[in-house]
Amino acid sequence: MRDKPYRPWHPVTVRTDNETPRTDLEIRKADCAALQALAAGIANEEQQKRALGAVLHICGLHQPSWMPSEHGGERDSSFAAGKQHVGFQIRKLISHSLSILTGESNDRPAHDRRTGKPADDRNTDRARQ
């Protein structure tokens, strides 16, 4: 059986053997189960993390968006870049603080940026630098 050429708009397939996916269009069976549990509102903490990882994997964050002409060229590159943009936006939303994302002022007490712990007398000299 001949493999289909890679196209970013092909449907995502689920690997029954739970092996590492070969492309961003494949996910593990456990990832699919985690996505289904998340959609049903019954996912535990591990399943929630697995589902988010699967979504970011499908977005192709770690794949180059550019594709040579034998793999679809400019049209496929544009589609892959769109998928990556969605992944980057999700990653931004989960990694930045709400005050940065909303532009609201932060009235909380100062904290040490390196450790995230509240600033105390030991950190005052470092905070001024």
Short mmCIF file of C-alpha atoms in Angstrom, two decimals:
data_model
loop_
_atom_site.label_atom_id
_atom_site.label_comp_id
_atom_site.label_asym_id
_atom_site.label_seq_id
_atom_site.Cartn_x
_atom_site.Cartn_y
_atom_site.Cartn_z
CA MET A 1 0.00 0.00 0.00
CA ARG A 2 1.38 3.38 -1.00
CA ASP A 3 1.39 6.19 1.55
CA LYS A 4 -0.67 9.23 0.69
CA PRO A 5 1.34 12.41 0.11
CA TYR A 6 1.39 14.73 3.09
CA ARG A 7 -1.18 17.50 2.91
CA PRO A 8 -1.90 19.63 5.98
CA TRP A 9 -5.66 19.59 5.38
CA HIS A 10 -5.97 15.80 5.45
CA PRO A 11 -7.99 14.49 8.39
CA VAL A 12 -6.20 13.62 11.59
CA THR A 13 -5.79 9.87 12.09
CA VAL A 14 -5.53 7.96 15.35
CA ARG A 15 -2.74 5.44 15.86
CA THR A 16 -4.14 2.26 17.38
CA ASP A 17 -0.74 1.09 18.62
CA ASN A 18 -0.12 4.22 20.79
CA GLU A 19 3.28 4.65 19.13
CA THR A 20 4.83 8.05 18.49
CA PRO A 21 2.97 9.88 15.70
CA ARG A 22 4.93 10.24 12.46
CA THR A 23 3.36 13.56 11.46
CA ASP A 24 1.25 16.29 13.01
CA LEU A 25 -1.77 14.63 11.37
CA GLU A 26 -1.51 11.57 13.63
CA ILE A 27 -2.27 11.33 17.32
CA ARG A 28 -2.11 8.48 19.80
CA LYS A 29 -5.21 6.57 20.85
CA ALA A 30 -4.72 7.85 24.43
CA ASP A 31 -4.64 11.44 23.12
CA CYS A 32 -7.95 10.91 21.32
CA ALA A 33 -9.49 9.43 24.48
CA ALA A 34 -8.24 12.45 26.44
CA LEU A 35 -9.79 14.85 23.91
CA GLN A 36 -13.11 13.00 24.13
CA ALA A 37 -13.03 13.08 27.95
CA LEU A 38 -12.24 16.80 27.86
CA ALA A 39 -15.16 17.46 25.52
CA ALA A 40 -17.47 15.46 27.81
CA GLY A 41 -16.27 17.42 30.85
CA ILE A 42 -14.96 14.37 32.70
CA ALA A 43 -11.22 14.59 32.02
CA ASN A 44 -8.85 14.26 34.96
CA GLU A 45 -5.74 16.41 35.30
CA GLU A 46 -3.52 14.09 33.24
CA GLN A 47 -6.11 13.83 30.46
CA GLN A 48 -6.50 17.61 30.34
CA LYS A 49 -2.75 18.05 29.89
CA ARG A 50 -2.64 15.26 27.30
CA ALA A 51 -5.54 16.80 25.36
CA LEU A 52 -3.89 20.22 25.28
CA GLY A 53 -0.65 18.62 24.12
CA ALA A 54 -2.54 16.80 21.36
CA VAL A 55 -4.16 20.03 20.15
CA LEU A 56 -0.78 21.78 20.05
CA HIS A 57 0.70 18.76 18.23
CA ILE A 58 -2.06 18.89 15.60
CA CYS A 59 -1.32 22.61 15.14
CA GLY A 60 2.19 21.60 14.07
CA LEU A 61 4.10 23.95 16.35
CA HIS A 62 7.33 21.99 15.95
CA GLN A 63 7.06 21.50 12.19
CA PRO A 64 8.28 24.02 9.63
CA SER A 65 5.35 25.77 7.96
CA TRP A 66 7.20 26.14 4.66
CA MET A 67 6.72 23.25 2.24
CA PRO A 68 8.60 22.73 -1.01
CA SER A 69 6.69 22.54 -4.28
CA GLU A 70 6.70 18.73 -4.31
CA HIS A 71 4.79 18.80 -1.00
CA GLY A 72 2.21 21.36 -2.05
CA GLY A 73 4.21 24.55 -2.25
CA GLU A 74 2.80 27.94 -1.35
CA ARG A 75 -0.79 26.84 -0.77
CA ASP A 76 0.15 24.11 1.70
CA SER A 77 2.67 26.42 3.36
CA SER A 78 -0.08 28.98 3.94
CA PHE A 79 -2.39 26.34 5.40
CA ALA A 80 0.34 25.03 7.71
CA ALA A 81 1.18 28.59 8.81
CA GLY A 82 -2.48 29.11 9.71
CA LYS A 83 -2.46 25.95 11.83
CA GLN A 84 0.71 27.12 13.56
CA HIS A 85 -0.81 30.54 14.24
CA VAL A 86 -3.67 28.90 16.14
CA GLY A 87 -1.17 26.85 18.15
CA PHE A 88 0.96 29.90 18.96
CA GLN A 89 -2.11 31.81 20.15
CA ILE A 90 -3.16 28.93 22.42
CA ARG A 91 0.37 28.64 23.79
CA LYS A 92 0.48 32.41 24.42
CA LEU A 93 -2.85 32.31 26.28
CA ILE A 94 -1.71 29.52 28.60
CA SER A 95 1.79 30.82 29.26
CA HIS A 96 1.28 34.56 29.92
CA SER A 97 -0.36 36.05 32.99
CA LEU A 98 -3.87 37.45 32.71
CA SER A 99 -2.68 40.94 33.63
CA ILE A 100 -0.35 40.95 30.61
CA LEU A 101 -3.02 39.55 28.28
CA THR A 102 -5.74 41.98 29.39
CA GLY A 103 -3.48 45.00 29.89
CA GLU A 104 -4.79 45.52 33.41
CA SER A 105 -2.51 47.00 36.02
CA ASN A 106 -1.09 44.60 38.53
CA ASP A 107 -1.85 45.77 42.07
CA ARG A 108 -0.46 42.67 43.72
CA PRO A 109 2.59 42.86 45.96
CA ALA A 110 5.96 42.74 44.22
CA HIS A 111 7.57 39.37 43.67
CA ASP A 112 10.91 37.99 42.62
CA ARG A 113 10.74 37.39 38.85
CA ARG A 114 13.24 34.56 38.96
CA THR A 115 11.53 32.45 41.63
CA GLY A 116 8.01 33.87 41.62
CA LYS A 117 8.10 34.20 45.41
CA PRO A 118 7.05 37.42 47.15
CA ALA A 119 9.86 39.93 47.45
CA ASP A 120 11.32 40.43 50.89
CA ASP A 121 14.28 42.30 52.35
CA ARG A 122 16.74 39.82 50.83
CA ASN A 123 15.51 40.62 47.31
CA THR A 124 15.23 44.41 47.48
CA ASP A 125 18.74 45.04 46.20
CA ARG A 126 18.19 42.63 43.29
CA ALA A 127 14.86 44.26 42.38
CA ARG A 128 16.52 47.68 41.93
CA GLN A 129 19.07 46.38 39.41
#
